[in-house]
Amino acid sequence: MKVFKVYHRSSHHASVSGYNQLTQYGEDSLISATPKYIPYRVAKYISQRTDQDAGIYDSNSVFKDINLTIKILKYGIRAKTIHYLNAERDIRIASILKPFLHKTKVCATFHKPPSILKTQISNTTYLSKLDGAIVVGSNQVSFIKETFGLDNVKYIPHGVDVHFFKPSKDVFKSSNKPNILFVGQHLRDFDTLNKVIKVFENKNQSIIFNIVLREDFRNNVCDSPIVNVFSNIDDYKLLELYQKATLLYLPLKDSTACNSILEAMACGLPIITTKVGGNSDYLSNTSSILLDPATVQDSVTVITKVINSQELQKHMSLSVRKKAVDCFSWKIISKSISQFYHELHNK
């Protein structure tokens, strides 16, 4: 069975991060936004006249649709699966052509939590024609079924590159100054983060917060002598920050899967985050600490507890690394997704 993967890469992700890493597994036909067959201005014209309430559809989406159409026509009537790796964007032509595509199943992976999807997609015309959907957070399942009228919705976790993101050899060496890592911007609770930073600043405690985020989000982080901000860094600098951090502190407003949490897990980094969305699924059976939303004093208390106990750090580190390797390596996740493809065709 041939699989056509329509993928998107977020520019702010490291080259070894994100769901598009799934394209590295399997001998599938990859559908990218390579400009072919029509000028860019024509693709832009088409996208600007397309309803965005059914999901993001830009000039790249137009090129993907053209490239997909040509490839599936060349492949003929043999059994095939079309997998949109990001259900929140691009899905148009496969749904339109679906009645004419024999032995073809169309599926997509949803990444956004219900709180975002409610506002982003109000036109369900195209998504309701999917044969199946993958979700990366169990908190998405019922919403996707009810909103898009889909019966075949399966939770398959997001993966992580456990070979690149791994602990350093001196992971348990003590540090003179604890450093707290915060990574990303999507659905991050900057208000809680900034309040926690100010508490530690006022305590005059010897501690550093390393913040990694896009340049255009820099103003979301308070100015403080205990804060370092990193933007536009390469993969190896990001890895170094994970490996040298004392812990990941990541207050969130909502979530499904979180790349930063998965990468921290793979690096064996103790994790303190918020009990929202899919976090409990990913961090279950580890020693990670999940807090109620916007709990500043609780955050300060547990951060202090972890940085003052090397034994606790070791225990938390081992538990998250083990779960990342055992449950979330891309090799394991890709096998689950391949099985999902076969289930679609057997229904």
Tab-separated table of C-alpha atoms in Angstrom:
chain	number	residue	atom	x	y	z
A	1	MET	CA	0.000	0.000	0.000
A	2	LYS	CA	1.329	3.396	-0.996
A	3	VAL	CA	1.240	6.249	1.516
A	4	PHE	CA	1.262	9.899	0.506
A	5	LYS	CA	2.266	12.166	3.383
A	6	VAL	CA	1.338	15.834	3.046
A	7	TYR	CA	3.545	17.647	5.514
A	8	HIS	CA	4.269	21.057	6.962
A	9	ARG	CA	7.303	22.247	8.873
A	10	SER	CA	7.012	25.085	11.386
A	11	SER	CA	9.866	27.533	10.873
A	12	HIS	CA	10.471	27.953	14.619
A	13	HIS	CA	11.013	24.232	15.208
A	14	ALA	CA	14.491	22.752	15.328
A	15	SER	CA	15.283	20.662	12.249
A	16	VAL	CA	15.017	17.512	14.384
A	17	SER	CA	11.749	18.599	16.042
A	18	GLY	CA	8.097	18.498	15.091
A	19	TYR	CA	5.672	16.029	13.597
A	20	ASN	CA	7.245	16.253	10.151
A	21	GLN	CA	9.955	13.914	11.543
A	22	LEU	CA	7.471	11.191	10.644
A	23	THR	CA	8.512	11.680	7.003
A	24	GLN	CA	11.842	10.007	7.880
A	25	TYR	CA	10.104	6.687	8.476
A	26	GLY	CA	8.740	4.444	5.749
A	27	GLU	CA	9.227	4.523	2.011
A	28	ASP	CA	6.359	6.916	1.462
A	29	SER	CA	5.734	9.557	-1.161
A	30	LEU	CA	6.218	12.962	0.435
A	31	ILE	CA	4.047	15.876	-0.663
A	32	SER	CA	5.744	19.199	-0.088
A	33	ALA	CA	5.053	22.774	-1.161
A	34	THR	CA	7.644	22.683	-3.952
A	35	PRO	CA	6.500	25.332	-6.463
A	36	LYS	CA	5.655	23.568	-9.738
A	37	TYR	CA	3.334	23.875	-12.684
A	38	ILE	CA	1.892	27.326	-11.887
A	39	PRO	CA	3.444	30.693	-10.936
A	40	TYR	CA	3.514	31.732	-7.290
A	41	ARG	CA	1.186	34.678	-7.959
A	42	VAL	CA	-1.475	32.274	-9.259
A	43	ALA	CA	-1.134	30.063	-6.173
A	44	LYS	CA	-1.431	33.132	-3.958
A	45	TYR	CA	-4.518	34.305	-5.882
A	46	ILE	CA	-6.203	30.908	-5.404
A	47	SER	CA	-5.399	30.754	-1.683
A	48	GLN	CA	-6.677	34.266	-1.050
A	49	ARG	CA	-10.047	33.283	-2.494
A	50	THR	CA	-10.336	30.104	-0.474
A	51	ASP	CA	-12.375	29.866	2.717
A	52	GLN	CA	-9.964	29.909	5.671
A	53	ASP	CA	-12.683	28.823	8.101
A	54	ALA	CA	-12.097	25.240	6.975
A	55	GLY	CA	-8.454	25.360	8.051
A	56	ILE	CA	-5.370	27.246	6.902
A	57	TYR	CA	-5.012	27.289	3.120
A	58	ASP	CA	-2.180	29.395	1.730
A	59	SER	CA	-0.046	29.414	-1.422
A	60	ASN	CA	1.969	26.474	-0.068
A	61	SER	CA	-1.284	24.549	0.296
A	62	VAL	CA	-2.079	25.170	-3.374
A	63	PHE	CA	1.272	23.761	-4.467
A	64	LYS	CA	0.776	20.743	-2.194
A	65	ASP	CA	-2.637	20.095	-3.747
A	66	ILE	CA	-1.203	20.233	-7.254
A	67	ASN	CA	1.721	17.956	-6.378
A	68	LEU	CA	-0.592	15.523	-4.573
A	69	THR	CA	-3.090	15.368	-7.440
A	70	ILE	CA	-0.400	14.604	-10.007
A	71	LYS	CA	1.175	11.887	-7.855
A	72	ILE	CA	-2.048	10.069	-7.036
A	73	LEU	CA	-3.166	10.180	-10.669
A	74	LYS	CA	0.157	8.686	-11.723
A	75	TYR	CA	-0.234	5.960	-9.127
A	76	GLY	CA	-3.571	4.879	-10.569
A	77	ILE	CA	-6.262	2.792	-8.923
A	78	ARG	CA	-4.001	0.816	-6.584
A	79	ALA	CA	-4.648	1.002	-2.832
A	80	LYS	CA	-3.283	4.138	-1.251
A	81	THR	CA	-3.460	6.253	1.899
A	82	ILE	CA	-3.247	10.030	1.972
A	83	HIS	CA	-2.092	11.311	5.358
A	84	TYR	CA	-2.186	15.024	6.108
A	85	LEU	CA	0.314	15.381	8.938
A	86	ASN	CA	-1.373	18.627	10.059
A	87	ALA	CA	-5.157	18.456	9.968
A	88	GLU	CA	-5.463	22.156	10.772
A	89	ARG	CA	-4.161	23.134	7.347
A	90	ASP	CA	-4.027	22.185	3.640
A	91	ILE	CA	-6.959	19.762	3.457
A	92	ARG	CA	-8.987	20.511	0.335
A	93	ILE	CA	-8.297	18.535	-2.853
A	94	ALA	CA	-8.220	15.051	-1.308
A	95	SER	CA	-11.691	15.610	0.163
A	96	ILE	CA	-12.993	16.981	-3.126
A	97	LEU	CA	-11.591	14.117	-5.199
A	98	LYS	CA	-12.334	11.410	-2.638
A	99	PRO	CA	-15.525	10.063	-4.353
A	100	PHE	CA	-13.446	9.416	-7.485
A	101	LEU	CA	-10.429	7.860	-5.754
A	102	HIS	CA	-11.034	4.127	-5.484
A	103	LYS	CA	-9.154	2.123	-2.835
A	104	THR	CA	-8.042	5.411	-1.275
A	105	LYS	CA	-8.253	6.329	2.401
A	106	VAL	CA	-7.672	9.864	3.656
A	107	CYS	CA	-6.619	10.599	7.228
A	108	ALA	CA	-5.096	13.489	9.136
A	109	THR	CA	-3.400	14.242	12.447
A	110	PHE	CA	-4.853	16.931	14.707
A	111	HIS	CA	-2.444	18.893	16.894
A	112	LYS	CA	-4.440	21.784	18.362
A	113	PRO	CA	-6.513	21.464	21.541
A	114	PRO	CA	-10.298	21.914	21.376
A	115	SER	CA	-9.972	25.460	22.758
A	116	ILE	CA	-8.088	26.468	19.580
A	117	LEU	CA	-9.982	24.330	17.064
A	118	LYS	CA	-13.291	25.856	18.166
A	119	THR	CA	-12.156	29.257	16.926
A	120	GLN	CA	-9.960	28.144	14.034
A	121	ILE	CA	-12.258	25.779	12.121
A	122	SER	CA	-15.959	26.504	11.787
A	123	ASN	CA	-16.448	25.004	8.315
A	124	THR	CA	-16.273	21.216	8.634
A	125	THR	CA	-16.942	20.440	4.951
A	126	TYR	CA	-13.549	18.945	4.175
A	127	LEU	CA	-12.538	17.478	7.521
A	128	SER	CA	-15.840	15.627	7.895
A	129	LYS	CA	-14.941	13.557	4.815
A	130	LEU	CA	-11.856	12.031	6.413
A	131	ASP	CA	-11.813	8.251	6.778
A	132	GLY	CA	-9.977	8.562	10.039
A	133	ALA	CA	-8.101	10.907	12.324
A	134	ILE	CA	-5.102	10.661	14.598
A	135	VAL	CA	-4.902	12.873	17.672
A	136	VAL	CA	-1.760	13.517	19.717
A	137	GLY	CA	-3.660	14.201	22.943
A	138	SER	CA	-6.417	12.100	24.477
A	139	ASN	CA	-8.186	15.374	25.360
A	140	GLN	CA	-8.948	15.784	21.635
A	141	VAL	CA	-10.769	12.511	20.987
A	142	SER	CA	-14.368	13.307	21.928
A	143	PHE	CA	-14.201	16.820	20.470
A	144	ILE	CA	-12.928	15.593	17.086
A	145	LYS	CA	-15.567	12.864	16.943
A	146	GLU	CA	-18.427	15.203	17.777
A	147	THR	CA	-17.321	18.297	15.840
A	148	PHE	CA	-16.342	16.615	12.580
A	149	GLY	CA	-18.627	13.599	12.755
A	150	LEU	CA	-15.737	11.136	12.627
A	151	ASP	CA	-16.080	7.670	14.119
A	152	ASN	CA	-12.528	6.487	13.564
A	153	VAL	CA	-10.414	8.699	15.835
A	154	LYS	CA	-7.325	7.234	17.466
A	155	TYR	CA	-4.930	8.655	20.032
A	156	ILE	CA	-1.354	7.999	18.929
A	157	PRO	CA	1.213	10.043	20.839
A	158	HIS	CA	3.581	12.530	19.244
A	159	GLY	CA	7.125	11.242	18.876
A	160	VAL	CA	10.578	12.586	19.677
A	161	ASP	CA	14.064	11.925	18.318
A	162	VAL	CA	15.555	10.077	21.298
A	163	HIS	CA	18.884	9.683	19.508
A	164	PHE	CA	19.480	13.419	19.105
A	165	PHE	CA	17.749	14.538	22.289
A	166	LYS	CA	19.578	12.583	24.968
A	167	PRO	CA	21.249	13.265	28.313
A	168	SER	CA	24.844	14.429	28.366
A	169	LYS	CA	27.404	12.066	29.878
A	170	ASP	CA	27.808	14.318	32.908
A	171	VAL	CA	24.066	14.717	33.424
A	172	PHE	CA	24.311	14.250	37.211
A	173	LYS	CA	27.211	16.643	37.851
A	174	SER	CA	26.370	19.342	40.325
A	175	SER	CA	26.206	22.978	39.240
A	176	ASN	CA	27.118	26.059	41.248
A	177	LYS	CA	24.099	27.952	39.975
A	178	PRO	CA	20.818	26.136	39.177
A	179	ASN	CA	19.368	27.073	35.814
A	180	ILE	CA	15.721	26.742	34.927
A	181	LEU	CA	14.815	26.191	31.284
A	182	PHE	CA	11.655	27.472	29.576
A	183	VAL	CA	11.145	26.681	25.862
A	184	GLY	CA	8.593	27.881	23.310
A	185	GLN	CA	5.723	30.332	22.974
A	186	HIS	CA	2.555	28.535	21.837
A	187	LEU	CA	-0.014	28.433	24.673
A	188	ARG	CA	2.690	29.288	27.215
A	189	ASP	CA	1.556	30.968	30.412
A	190	PHE	CA	3.936	33.935	30.387
A	191	ASP	CA	2.065	35.686	33.177
A	192	THR	CA	2.792	32.869	35.626
A	193	LEU	CA	6.361	32.518	34.354
A	194	ASN	CA	7.089	36.222	34.898
A	195	LYS	CA	5.606	36.213	38.396
A	196	VAL	CA	7.723	33.209	39.361
A	197	ILE	CA	10.850	34.895	37.971
A	198	LYS	CA	10.150	38.018	40.046
A	199	VAL	CA	9.732	35.959	43.218
A	200	PHE	CA	13.158	34.382	42.753
A	201	GLU	CA	14.670	37.748	41.790
A	202	ASN	CA	13.338	39.335	44.979
A	203	LYS	CA	14.662	36.446	47.055
A	204	ASN	CA	18.157	37.205	45.720
A	205	GLN	CA	18.580	33.492	45.164
A	206	SER	CA	21.458	32.317	42.989
A	207	ILE	CA	19.441	31.006	40.048
A	208	ILE	CA	19.185	31.591	36.301
A	209	PHE	CA	16.177	31.289	33.971
A	210	ASN	CA	17.138	30.439	30.383
A	211	ILE	CA	14.250	31.285	28.053
A	212	VAL	CA	14.158	29.946	24.478
A	213	LEU	CA	11.540	31.448	22.195
A	214	ARG	CA	10.942	33.254	18.921
A	215	GLU	CA	12.347	36.764	18.653
A	216	ASP	CA	8.900	38.288	18.163
A	217	PHE	CA	7.814	36.934	21.573
A	218	ARG	CA	10.735	38.502	23.450
A	219	ASN	CA	8.532	41.182	25.005
A	220	ASN	CA	6.405	38.495	26.628
A	221	VAL	CA	9.235	37.826	29.075
A	222	CYS	CA	9.980	40.268	31.866
A	223	ASP	CA	13.339	42.023	32.114
A	224	SER	CA	15.329	40.583	34.976
A	225	PRO	CA	19.001	40.137	35.900
A	226	ILE	CA	18.339	36.423	36.393
A	227	VAL	CA	16.934	35.911	32.871
A	228	ASN	CA	18.773	34.990	29.664
A	229	VAL	CA	16.753	34.957	26.435
A	230	PHE	CA	17.760	32.846	23.418
A	231	SER	CA	16.276	33.161	19.921
A	232	ASN	CA	17.282	31.851	16.495
A	233	ILE	CA	19.588	29.201	17.950
A	234	ASP	CA	20.664	26.050	16.127
A	235	ASP	CA	19.786	22.475	17.078
A	236	TYR	CA	22.992	21.871	19.003
A	237	LYS	CA	22.647	24.990	21.115
A	238	LEU	CA	19.095	23.928	21.965
A	239	LEU	CA	20.366	20.467	22.901
A	240	GLU	CA	23.075	22.020	25.066
A	241	LEU	CA	20.508	24.106	26.939
A	242	TYR	CA	18.394	21.021	27.623
A	243	GLN	CA	21.396	19.002	28.757
A	244	LYS	CA	22.816	21.674	31.057
A	245	ALA	CA	19.541	22.742	32.639
A	246	THR	CA	18.590	21.766	36.181
A	247	LEU	CA	14.944	21.391	35.234
A	248	LEU	CA	12.313	22.399	32.672
A	249	TYR	CA	9.688	24.764	34.061
A	250	LEU	CA	6.867	25.102	31.548
A	251	PRO	CA	3.619	26.729	32.723
A	252	LEU	CA	0.973	26.222	30.031
A	253	LYS	CA	-2.541	27.456	29.290
A	254	ASP	CA	-3.502	24.350	27.335
A	255	SER	CA	-1.845	21.523	25.420
A	256	THR	CA	-2.153	18.308	23.446
A	257	ALA	CA	1.403	17.150	22.806
A	258	CYS	CA	4.245	19.535	23.586
A	259	ASN	CA	7.539	19.237	21.706
A	260	SER	CA	9.422	20.993	24.499
A	261	ILE	CA	8.205	18.490	27.085
A	262	LEU	CA	9.048	15.531	24.843
A	263	GLU	CA	12.520	16.886	24.105
A	264	ALA	CA	13.145	17.546	27.784
A	265	MET	CA	12.008	14.000	28.600
A	266	ALA	CA	14.384	12.550	26.017
A	267	CYS	CA	17.231	14.597	27.528
A	268	GLY	CA	16.421	13.279	31.006
A	269	LEU	CA	15.477	16.716	32.296
A	270	PRO	CA	13.279	16.965	35.426
A	271	ILE	CA	9.964	18.556	34.446
A	272	ILE	CA	7.579	20.885	36.254
A	273	THR	CA	4.576	21.887	34.155
A	274	THR	CA	0.824	22.503	34.272
A	275	LYS	CA	-1.879	19.875	34.647
A	276	VAL	CA	-3.716	20.759	31.430
A	277	GLY	CA	-4.561	19.080	28.127
A	278	GLY	CA	-2.507	16.051	27.233
A	279	ASN	CA	0.323	16.605	29.727
A	280	SER	CA	-0.903	13.931	32.139
A	281	ASP	CA	-0.819	11.296	29.366
A	282	TYR	CA	2.762	12.042	28.422
A	283	LEU	CA	4.090	12.384	31.948
A	284	SER	CA	2.165	9.597	33.653
A	285	ASN	CA	4.300	7.016	35.474
A	286	THR	CA	7.184	9.466	35.720
A	287	SER	CA	8.248	11.564	38.672
A	288	SER	CA	7.373	14.806	36.890
A	289	ILE	CA	5.439	17.459	38.779
A	290	LEU	CA	2.150	18.743	37.344
A	291	LEU	CA	0.619	21.818	38.968
A	292	ASP	CA	-2.765	23.459	38.745
A	293	PRO	CA	-2.856	26.417	36.318
A	294	ALA	CA	-1.481	29.803	37.408
A	295	THR	CA	-0.130	28.588	40.736
A	296	VAL	CA	2.786	30.920	41.376
A	297	GLN	CA	3.583	30.013	44.982
A	298	ASP	CA	3.286	26.275	44.308
A	299	SER	CA	5.660	26.723	41.371
A	300	VAL	CA	8.205	28.498	43.552
A	301	THR	CA	7.910	25.816	46.218
A	302	VAL	CA	8.443	22.828	43.913
A	303	ILE	CA	11.196	24.512	41.892
A	304	THR	CA	13.027	25.205	45.151
A	305	LYS	CA	12.485	21.623	46.293
A	306	VAL	CA	13.898	20.140	43.082
A	307	ILE	CA	16.939	22.408	42.758
A	308	ASN	CA	17.862	21.652	46.381
A	309	SER	CA	17.768	17.871	45.970
A	310	GLN	CA	20.191	16.183	43.613
A	311	GLU	CA	18.705	12.843	44.555
A	312	LEU	CA	15.246	13.998	43.423
A	313	GLN	CA	16.723	15.361	40.206
A	314	LYS	CA	18.288	11.969	39.444
A	315	HIS	CA	15.034	10.138	40.106
A	316	MET	CA	13.010	12.514	37.911
A	317	SER	CA	15.647	12.394	35.178
A	318	LEU	CA	15.755	8.618	34.918
A	319	SER	CA	11.978	8.259	34.870
A	320	VAL	CA	11.339	10.720	32.017
A	321	ARG	CA	14.198	9.456	29.846
A	322	LYS	CA	12.961	5.890	30.238
A	323	LYS	CA	9.425	6.785	29.221
A	324	ALA	CA	10.625	8.808	26.212
A	325	VAL	CA	12.668	5.864	24.943
A	326	ASP	CA	10.067	3.192	25.754
A	327	CYS	CA	6.979	5.026	24.507
A	328	PHE	CA	7.732	8.032	22.301
A	329	SER	CA	10.645	7.253	19.990
A	330	TRP	CA	9.695	7.905	16.366
A	331	LYS	CA	10.411	4.268	15.514
A	332	ILE	CA	7.688	3.155	17.929
A	333	ILE	CA	5.232	5.890	16.929
A	334	SER	CA	5.693	5.293	13.189
A	335	LYS	CA	4.803	1.618	13.651
A	336	SER	CA	1.570	2.571	15.428
A	337	ILE	CA	0.683	4.952	12.598
A	338	SER	CA	1.416	2.302	9.947
A	339	GLN	CA	-0.919	-0.039	11.791
A	340	PHE	CA	-3.577	2.682	11.727
A	341	TYR	CA	-3.253	2.887	7.924
A	342	HIS	CA	-3.911	-0.845	7.626
A	343	GLU	CA	-6.898	-0.597	9.965
A	344	LEU	CA	-8.396	2.086	7.725
A	345	HIS	CA	-8.279	-0.204	4.701
A	346	ASN	CA	-9.632	-3.176	6.606
A	347	LYS	CA	-12.805	-1.404	7.713
